PDB file of C-alpha atoms in Angstrom:
ATOM      1  CA  MET B 765       0.000   0.000   0.000  1.00 39.00           C
ATOM      2  CA  GLU B 766       1.368   3.398  -1.020  1.00 52.00           C
ATOM      3  CA  ASN B 767       2.096   5.764   1.852  1.00 67.00           C
ATOM      4  CA  LYS B 768      -0.153   8.797   2.100  1.00 85.00           C
ATOM      5  CA  LYS B 769       1.492  11.962   0.851  1.00 92.00           C
ATOM      6  CA  ILE B 770       1.452  15.220   2.781  1.00 96.00           C
ATOM      7  CA  ARG B 771      -1.039  17.450   0.980  1.00 97.00           C
ATOM      8  CA  VAL B 772       0.246  21.025   0.897  1.00 97.00           C
ATOM      9  CA  MET B 773      -1.256  24.324  -0.201  1.00 98.00           C
ATOM     10  CA  ILE B 774       1.018  27.286  -0.911  1.00 97.00           C
ATOM     11  CA  VAL B 775      -0.297  30.815  -0.321  1.00 97.00           C
ATOM     12  CA  ASP B 776       1.680  33.785  -1.646  1.00 96.00           C
ATOM     13  CA  ASP B 777       0.605  36.841  -3.611  1.00 93.00           C
ATOM     14  CA  MET B 778       3.498  36.371  -6.043  1.00 93.00           C
ATOM     15  CA  GLU B 779       2.748  33.598  -8.524  1.00 92.00           C
ATOM     16  CA  SER B 780       6.453  33.159  -9.318  1.00 93.00           C
ATOM     17  CA  LEU B 781       7.188  32.373  -5.658  1.00 94.00           C
ATOM     18  CA  CYS B 782       4.331  29.884  -5.524  1.00 95.00           C
ATOM     19  CA  ARG B 783       5.871  28.070  -8.484  1.00 95.00           C
ATOM     20  CA  LYS B 784       9.280  28.178  -6.834  1.00 94.00           C
ATOM     21  CA  TYR B 785       8.019  26.673  -3.576  1.00 95.00           C
ATOM     22  CA  GLU B 786       5.993  24.094  -5.499  1.00 95.00           C
ATOM     23  CA  THR B 787       9.133  22.999  -7.337  1.00 95.00           C
ATOM     24  CA  VAL B 788      11.070  22.774  -4.067  1.00 95.00           C
ATOM     25  CA  LEU B 789       8.409  20.753  -2.247  1.00 95.00           C
ATOM     26  CA  SER B 790       7.710  18.482  -5.197  1.00 91.00           C
ATOM     27  CA  GLN B 791      11.270  17.191  -4.957  1.00 92.00           C
ATOM     28  CA  SER B 792      10.165  15.270  -1.871  1.00 93.00           C
ATOM     29  CA  GLU B 793       8.324  12.039  -2.611  1.00 92.00           C
ATOM     30  CA  GLU B 794       6.395  12.503   0.643  1.00 94.00           C
ATOM     31  CA  ILE B 795       4.812  15.820  -0.381  1.00 96.00           C
ATOM     32  CA  GLU B 796       2.104  16.685  -2.901  1.00 95.00           C
ATOM     33  CA  VAL B 797       1.221  20.324  -3.631  1.00 96.00           C
ATOM     34  CA  VAL B 798      -2.548  20.273  -4.126  1.00 96.00           C
ATOM     35  CA  ALA B 799      -3.224  24.001  -4.598  1.00 96.00           C
ATOM     36  CA  THR B 800      -1.864  27.522  -4.621  1.00 96.00           C
ATOM     37  CA  ALA B 801      -3.613  30.737  -3.565  1.00 95.00           C
ATOM     38  CA  HIS B 802      -2.647  34.374  -3.941  1.00 94.00           C
ATOM     39  CA  ASP B 803      -4.555  36.174  -1.178  1.00 92.00           C
ATOM     40  CA  GLY B 804      -6.218  35.519   2.150  1.00 91.00           C
ATOM     41  CA  TYR B 805      -9.682  35.117   0.665  1.00 91.00           C
ATOM     42  CA  GLN B 806      -8.533  32.450  -1.812  1.00 93.00           C
ATOM     43  CA  ALA B 807      -6.659  30.688   0.988  1.00 94.00           C
ATOM     44  CA  ILE B 808      -9.807  30.471   3.113  1.00 93.00           C
ATOM     45  CA  MET B 809     -11.990  29.267   0.229  1.00 93.00           C
ATOM     46  CA  LYS B 810      -9.535  26.641  -1.013  1.00 94.00           C
ATOM     47  CA  SER B 811      -8.869  25.438   2.528  1.00 93.00           C
ATOM     48  CA  ALA B 812     -12.585  24.782   2.922  1.00 92.00           C
ATOM     49  CA  MET B 813     -12.769  22.903  -0.367  1.00 93.00           C
ATOM     50  CA  LEU B 814      -9.532  20.899  -0.187  1.00 93.00           C
ATOM     51  CA  GLN B 815      -8.630  20.773   3.529  1.00 94.00           C
ATOM     52  CA  PRO B 816      -4.886  20.295   2.937  1.00 96.00           C
ATOM     53  CA  ASP B 817      -2.662  18.803   5.621  1.00 96.00           C
ATOM     54  CA  VAL B 818      -0.238  21.736   5.674  1.00 97.00           C
ATOM     55  CA  ILE B 819      -0.442  25.319   4.419  1.00 97.00           C
ATOM     56  CA  LEU B 820       2.566  27.513   3.706  1.00 97.00           C
ATOM     57  CA  MET B 821       1.071  30.937   4.379  1.00 96.00           C
ATOM     58  CA  ASP B 822       2.557  34.279   3.365  1.00 94.00           C
ATOM     59  CA  ILE B 823       1.760  37.101   5.801  1.00 90.00           C
ATOM     60  CA  GLU B 824       1.712  40.264   3.703  1.00 89.00           C
ATOM     61  CA  MET B 825      -0.572  39.917   0.702  1.00 91.00           C
ATOM     62  CA  GLU B 826      -3.630  42.076   0.010  1.00 86.00           C
ATOM     63  CA  SER B 827      -2.929  43.689   3.379  1.00 85.00           C
ATOM     64  CA  LYS B 828      -0.144  43.683   5.928  1.00 82.00           C
ATOM     65  CA  TYR B 829      -1.733  41.014   8.110  1.00 85.00           C
ATOM     66  CA  ALA B 830      -3.805  39.141   5.520  1.00 90.00           C
ATOM     67  CA  GLY B 831      -2.039  35.841   6.147  1.00 92.00           C
ATOM     68  CA  ILE B 832      -2.539  36.118   9.891  1.00 90.00           C
ATOM     69  CA  THR B 833      -6.245  36.845   9.532  1.00 89.00           C
ATOM     70  CA  ALA B 834      -6.631  33.947   7.081  1.00 92.00           C
ATOM     71  CA  THR B 835      -4.727  31.644   9.451  1.00 92.00           C
ATOM     72  CA  SER B 836      -7.048  32.473  12.317  1.00 89.00           C
ATOM     73  CA  GLN B 837     -10.203  31.950  10.255  1.00 89.00           C
ATOM     74  CA  ILE B 838      -8.996  28.692   8.679  1.00 92.00           C
ATOM     75  CA  LEU B 839      -7.981  27.149  11.990  1.00 90.00           C
ATOM     76  CA  ARG B 840     -11.247  28.165  13.601  1.00 86.00           C
ATOM     77  CA  GLU B 841     -13.077  25.876  11.160  1.00 87.00           C
ATOM     78  CA  PHE B 842     -10.345  23.319  10.427  1.00 91.00           C
ATOM     79  CA  PRO B 843      -8.124  23.038  13.523  1.00 89.00           C
ATOM     80  CA  LYS B 844      -6.344  19.926  12.226  1.00 91.00           C
ATOM     81  CA  ILE B 845      -4.693  21.847   9.375  1.00 94.00           C
ATOM     82  CA  LYS B 846      -1.097  22.787  10.145  1.00 94.00           C
ATOM     83  CA  ILE B 847      -0.095  26.285   9.042  1.00 94.00           C
ATOM     84  CA  VAL B 848       3.511  27.357   8.570  1.00 93.00           C
ATOM     85  CA  ILE B 849       4.078  31.059   8.041  1.00 92.00           C
ATOM     86  CA  LEU B 850       6.233  32.237   5.145  1.00 92.00           C
ATOM     87  CA  THR B 851       8.117  35.412   5.987  1.00 87.00           C
ATOM     88  CA  VAL B 852      10.825  37.520   4.406  1.00 85.00           C
ATOM     89  CA  TYR B 853      12.499  38.392   7.700  1.00 73.00           C
ATOM     90  CA  GLU B 854      12.160  37.484  11.362  1.00 69.00           C
ATOM     91  CA  ASP B 855       9.948  40.360  12.462  1.00 69.00           C
ATOM     92  CA  ASP B 856       9.096  39.916  16.144  1.00 67.00           C
ATOM     93  CA  GLU B 857       5.607  41.407  15.927  1.00 71.00           C
ATOM     94  CA  MET B 858       4.644  39.372  12.864  1.00 77.00           C
ATOM     95  CA  ILE B 859       5.908  36.111  14.322  1.00 77.00           C
ATOM     96  CA  TYR B 860       4.088  36.674  17.591  1.00 75.00           C
ATOM     97  CA  ALA B 861       0.854  37.444  15.760  1.00 79.00           C
ATOM     98  CA  ALA B 862       1.260  34.314  13.650  1.00 83.00           C
ATOM     99  CA  PHE B 863       1.607  32.079  16.710  1.00 82.00           C
ATOM    100  CA  GLN B 864      -1.329  33.833  18.358  1.00 79.00           C
ATOM    101  CA  ALA B 865      -3.422  33.045  15.283  1.00 84.00           C
ATOM    102  CA  GLY B 866      -2.521  29.362  15.591  1.00 85.00           C
ATOM    103  CA  ALA B 867       0.441  28.861  13.248  1.00 88.00           C
ATOM    104  CA  CYS B 868       2.688  26.007  14.351  1.00 85.00           C
ATOM    105  CA  ASP B 869       5.929  27.312  12.851  1.00 86.00           C
ATOM    106  CA  TYR B 870       7.454  29.763  10.417  1.00 87.00           C
ATOM    107  CA  VAL B 871      10.060  29.500   7.683  1.00 89.00           C
ATOM    108  CA  LEU B 872      12.039  32.228   5.975  1.00 89.00           C
ATOM    109  CA  LYS B 873      11.476  32.648   2.250  1.00 90.00           C
ATOM    110  CA  THR B 874      15.247  32.500   1.859  1.00 90.00           C
ATOM    111  CA  ALA B 875      15.459  29.094   3.558  1.00 90.00           C
ATOM    112  CA  THR B 876      17.222  26.279   1.763  1.00 93.00           C
ATOM    113  CA  PRO B 877      15.049  23.731  -0.072  1.00 94.00           C
ATOM    114  CA  ALA B 878      15.975  21.131   2.549  1.00 94.00           C
ATOM    115  CA  ALA B 879      14.924  23.439   5.390  1.00 91.00           C
ATOM    116  CA  MET B 880      11.591  24.205   3.740  1.00 94.00           C
ATOM    117  CA  VAL B 881      10.822  20.522   3.131  1.00 95.00           C
ATOM    118  CA  SER B 882      11.845  19.707   6.697  1.00 92.00           C
ATOM    119  CA  CYS B 883       9.601  22.454   8.089  1.00 91.00           C
ATOM    120  CA  VAL B 884       6.574  21.077   6.225  1.00 94.00           C
ATOM    121  CA  LYS B 885       7.262  17.532   7.438  1.00 93.00           C
ATOM    122  CA  ASP B 886       7.803  18.666  11.025  1.00 89.00           C
ATOM    123  CA  ALA B 887       4.496  20.533  10.943  1.00 90.00           C
ATOM    124  CA  TYR B 888       2.624  17.533   9.551  1.00 92.00           C
ATOM    125  CA  TYR B 889       4.104  15.084  12.042  1.00 89.00           C
ATOM    126  CA  GLU B 890       3.664  17.620  14.869  1.00 82.00           C
ATOM    127  CA  LYS B 891       7.386  17.843  15.511  1.00 78.00           C
ATOM    128  CA  SER B 892       7.564  21.624  15.232  1.00 63.00           C
ATOM    129  CA  VAL B 893       9.139  23.050  18.355  1.00 58.00           C
ATOM    130  CA  ILE B 894       9.400  26.566  19.707  1.00 56.00           C
ATOM    131  CA  ARG B 895      13.037  27.255  19.079  1.00 55.00           C
ATOM    132  CA  PRO B 896      14.964  29.340  21.645  1.00 50.00           C
ATOM    133  CA  GLN B 897      15.012  32.397  19.389  1.00 55.00           C
ATOM    134  CA  VAL B 898      11.249  32.120  18.855  1.00 58.00           C
ATOM    135  CA  ALA B 899      10.591  31.767  22.577  1.00 52.00           C
ATOM    136  CA  LYS B 900      12.616  34.921  23.132  1.00 55.00           C
ATOM    137  CA  LYS B 901      10.555  36.792  20.548  1.00 57.00           C
ATOM    138  CA  LEU B 902       7.312  35.624  22.157  1.00 57.00           C
ATOM    139  CA  ARG B 903       8.402  36.720  25.620  1.00 52.00           C
ATOM    140  CA  LYS B 904       9.392  40.108  24.232  1.00 58.00           C
ATOM    141  CA  GLU B 905       6.085  40.520  22.420  1.00 57.00           C
ATOM    142  CA  PHE B 906       4.015  39.517  25.464  1.00 54.00           C
ATOM    143  CA  LYS B 907       5.761  42.287  27.386  1.00 54.00           C
ATOM    144  CA  ARG B 908       5.213  44.812  24.601  1.00 57.00           C
ATOM    145  CA  ILE B 909       1.530  43.978  24.273  1.00 54.00           C
ATOM    146  CA  LYS B 910       1.008  44.205  28.019  1.00 51.00           C
ATOM    147  CA  ASN B 911       2.201  47.807  27.808  1.00 51.00           C
ATOM    148  CA  ASN B 912       0.332  48.611  24.606  1.00 52.00           C
ATOM    149  CA  GLU B 913      -3.103  47.026  24.718  1.00 48.00           C
ATOM    150  CA  ASP B 914      -4.506  49.166  21.927  1.00 44.00           C
ATOM    151  CA  SER B 915      -2.072  47.718  19.373  1.00 66.00           C
ATOM    152  CA  LEU B 916      -3.602  46.433  16.150  1.00 72.00           C
ATOM    153  CA  ILE B 917      -2.390  42.873  16.584  1.00 69.00           C
ATOM    154  CA  TYR B 918      -3.650  42.643  20.149  1.00 74.00           C
ATOM    155  CA  THR B 919      -7.022  44.007  19.039  1.00 82.00           C
ATOM    156  CA  ILE B 920      -7.188  41.534  16.137  1.00 79.00           C
ATOM    157  CA  TYR B 921      -6.480  38.728  18.560  1.00 76.00           C
ATOM    158  CA  LEU B 922      -9.248  39.830  20.942  1.00 84.00           C
ATOM    159  CA  VAL B 923     -11.793  40.417  18.191  1.00 86.00           C
ATOM    160  CA  GLN B 924     -11.199  36.860  16.947  1.00 80.00           C
ATOM    161  CA  LEU B 925     -12.534  35.673  20.313  1.00 85.00           C
ATOM    162  CA  LEU B 926     -15.925  37.234  19.576  1.00 90.00           C
ATOM    163  CA  THR B 927     -18.733  35.278  17.943  1.00 90.00           C
ATOM    164  CA  ASP B 928     -19.941  36.333  14.478  1.00 88.00           C
ATOM    165  CA  THR B 929     -22.994  37.971  16.076  1.00 93.00           C
ATOM    166  CA  GLU B 930     -20.839  39.894  18.562  1.00 94.00           C
ATOM    167  CA  ARG B 931     -18.518  41.113  15.791  1.00 91.00           C
ATOM    168  CA  ASN B 932     -21.518  42.263  13.735  1.00 92.00           C
ATOM    169  CA  ILE B 933     -22.893  44.181  16.709  1.00 95.00           C
ATOM    170  CA  LEU B 934     -19.497  45.773  17.350  1.00 95.00           C
ATOM    171  CA  GLU B 935     -19.305  46.848  13.716  1.00 92.00           C
ATOM    172  CA  ALA B 936     -22.827  48.289  13.853  1.00 94.00           C
ATOM    173  CA  LEU B 937     -21.964  50.292  16.971  1.00 95.00           C
ATOM    174  CA  HIS B 938     -18.837  51.553  15.235  1.00 93.00           C
ATOM    175  CA  GLU B 939     -21.034  52.736  12.351  1.00 91.00           C
ATOM    176  CA  GLY B 940     -22.962  54.908  14.814  1.00 93.00           C
ATOM    177  CA  LYS B 941     -26.076  52.813  15.289  1.00 94.00           C
ATOM    178  CA  ASP B 942     -27.543  52.750  18.796  1.00 94.00           C
ATOM    179  CA  GLN B 943     -28.526  49.565  20.599  1.00 94.00           C
ATOM    180  CA  LYS B 944     -32.266  50.024  19.972  1.00 94.00           C
ATOM    181  CA  GLU B 945     -31.692  50.344  16.246  1.00 95.00           C
ATOM    182  CA  ILE B 946     -29.521  47.225  16.211  1.00 95.00           C
ATOM    183  CA  CYS B 947     -32.220  45.315  18.123  1.00 95.00           C
ATOM    184  CA  ARG B 948     -34.794  46.255  15.490  1.00 94.00           C
ATOM    185  CA  GLU B 949     -32.521  45.302  12.599  1.00 93.00           C
ATOM    186  CA  ARG B 950     -31.530  41.955  14.106  1.00 92.00           C
ATOM    187  CA  PHE B 951     -34.950  41.161  15.599  1.00 94.00           C
ATOM    188  CA  ILE B 952     -33.575  40.622  19.094  1.00 94.00           C
ATOM    189  CA  GLU B 953     -34.820  41.676  22.500  1.00 95.00           C
ATOM    190  CA  PRO B 954     -33.037  44.402  24.515  1.00 94.00           C
ATOM    191  CA  VAL B 955     -32.115  41.849  27.184  1.00 95.00           C
ATOM    192  CA  THR B 956     -30.382  39.762  24.516  1.00 96.00           C
ATOM    193  CA  MET B 957     -28.528  42.835  23.306  1.00 96.00           C
ATOM    194  CA  LYS B 958     -27.353  43.528  26.846  1.00 95.00           C
ATOM    195  CA  THR B 959     -25.986  39.998  27.059  1.00 96.00           C
ATOM    196  CA  HIS B 960     -24.082  40.439  23.785  1.00 96.00           C
ATOM    197  CA  ILE B 961     -22.685  43.782  24.953  1.00 97.00           C
ATOM    198  CA  ARG B 962     -21.612  42.275  28.265  1.00 96.00           C
ATOM    199  CA  ASN B 963     -19.838  39.437  26.458  1.00 96.00           C
ATOM    200  CA  ILE B 964     -18.089  41.845  24.069  1.00 96.00           C
ATOM    201  CA  VAL B 965     -16.835  44.013  26.937  1.00 96.00           C
ATOM    202  CA  LYS B 966     -15.575  40.976  28.842  1.00 94.00           C
ATOM    203  CA  LYS B 967     -13.788  39.398  25.886  1.00 92.00           C
ATOM    204  CA  MET B 968     -12.230  42.721  24.876  1.00 92.00           C
ATOM    205  CA  LYS B 969     -11.008  43.185  28.480  1.00 89.00           C
ATOM    206  CA  GLN B 970     -12.579  46.618  28.932  1.00 93.00           C
ATOM    207  CA  LYS B 971     -14.904  48.242  31.489  1.00 94.00           C
ATOM    208  CA  ASN B 972     -17.684  49.273  29.119  1.00 95.00           C
ATOM    209  CA  ILE B 973     -18.660  49.260  25.447  1.00 95.00           C
ATOM    210  CA  GLU B 974     -17.483  52.848  24.993  1.00 94.00           C
ATOM    211  CA  ASP B 975     -13.958  51.791  25.970  1.00 93.00           C
ATOM    212  CA  VAL B 976     -14.187  48.850  23.560  1.00 94.00           C
ATOM    213  CA  LEU B 977     -15.099  51.135  20.672  1.00 93.00           C
ATOM    214  CA  SER B 978     -12.282  53.499  21.594  1.00 90.00           C
ATOM    215  CA  GLN B 979      -9.824  50.599  21.691  1.00 87.00           C
ATOM    216  CA  VAL B 980     -10.694  49.174  18.286  1.00 88.00           C
ATOM    217  CA  GLU B 981     -10.880  52.580  16.645  1.00 84.00           C
ATOM    218  CA  GLN B 982      -7.507  53.715  18.006  1.00 81.00           C
ATOM    219  CA  SER B 983      -5.893  50.478  16.873  1.00 79.00           C
ATOM    220  CA  GLY B 984      -7.056  51.003  13.288  1.00 78.00           C
ATOM    221  CA  TYR B 985      -8.901  47.678  13.285  1.00 81.00           C
ATOM    222  CA  PHE B 986     -11.943  48.844  11.312  1.00 81.00           C
ATOM    223  CA  TYR B 987      -9.762  50.611   8.740  1.00 75.00           C
ATOM    224  CA  TYR B 988      -7.776  47.407   8.334  1.00 71.00           C
ATOM    225  CA  MET B 989     -10.906  45.269   7.905  1.00 72.00           C
ATOM    226  CA  ASP B 990     -12.397  47.714   5.383  1.00 70.00           C
ATOM    227  CA  LYS B 991      -9.222  47.401   3.313  1.00 62.00           C
ATOM    228  CA  ILE B 992      -9.517  43.600   3.279  1.00 59.00           C
ATOM    229  CA  LYS B 993     -13.188  43.728   2.265  1.00 60.00           C
ATOM    230  CA  SER B 994     -12.522  46.187  -0.547  1.00 60.00           C
ATOM    231  CA  ARG B 995      -9.742  43.981  -1.941  1.00 53.00           C
ATOM    232  CA  GLN B 996     -11.984  40.912  -1.763  1.00 51.00           C
ATOM    233  CA  ASP B 997     -14.764  42.773  -3.595  1.00 57.00           C
ATOM    234  CA  GLU B 998     -12.342  43.702  -6.358  1.00 54.00           C
ATOM    235  CA  SER B 999     -11.167  40.106  -6.863  1.00 49.00           C
TER     236      SER B 999
END
């Protein structure tokens, strides 16, 4: 019986790099590249259709954190997929955000073919380890975030903890709608709205909904999400 190959999807906004990585990985008899994608939206859609074993995920595509957002959304629905982040350089903030989103490892785009193949295999067989230099970066980033809780990455992380309904309510409040208006639009009772608001405030680690709105607005979260949506609409 033929051994099962590791099914890999490559995500990078540069088609030439996708072809390069596909050539590198195809040299291993244990790996089969089943798809490529060129933005976060394609990555999410193809992950749902193909459910690859491992994804090599670029971070900066249609937006600075597109790969991180896609990683978080993919793993929310398909937690068994292993995601390895592709990065040009070892940026502390990016790497921390990637691990927060659920990535199991990262590999530099300048890595040798052997290192890239090894990284994919380690991810699949759950042998990826937090190397000393990565652990140092994570400790540094935890400290930075503790002192800067309105950072974009920290806000993205917290917002991912919200349910779809809670995120929709937060967006509606950001647009200037009051709670009564949202209740009418969503056909929910005021007591239900109060429960959603209470959950949002708790998950966002704030004292009230006004502080939550201030936090996400100062971080640039809504601007960032609008950019992603506009790029998706164009594609």
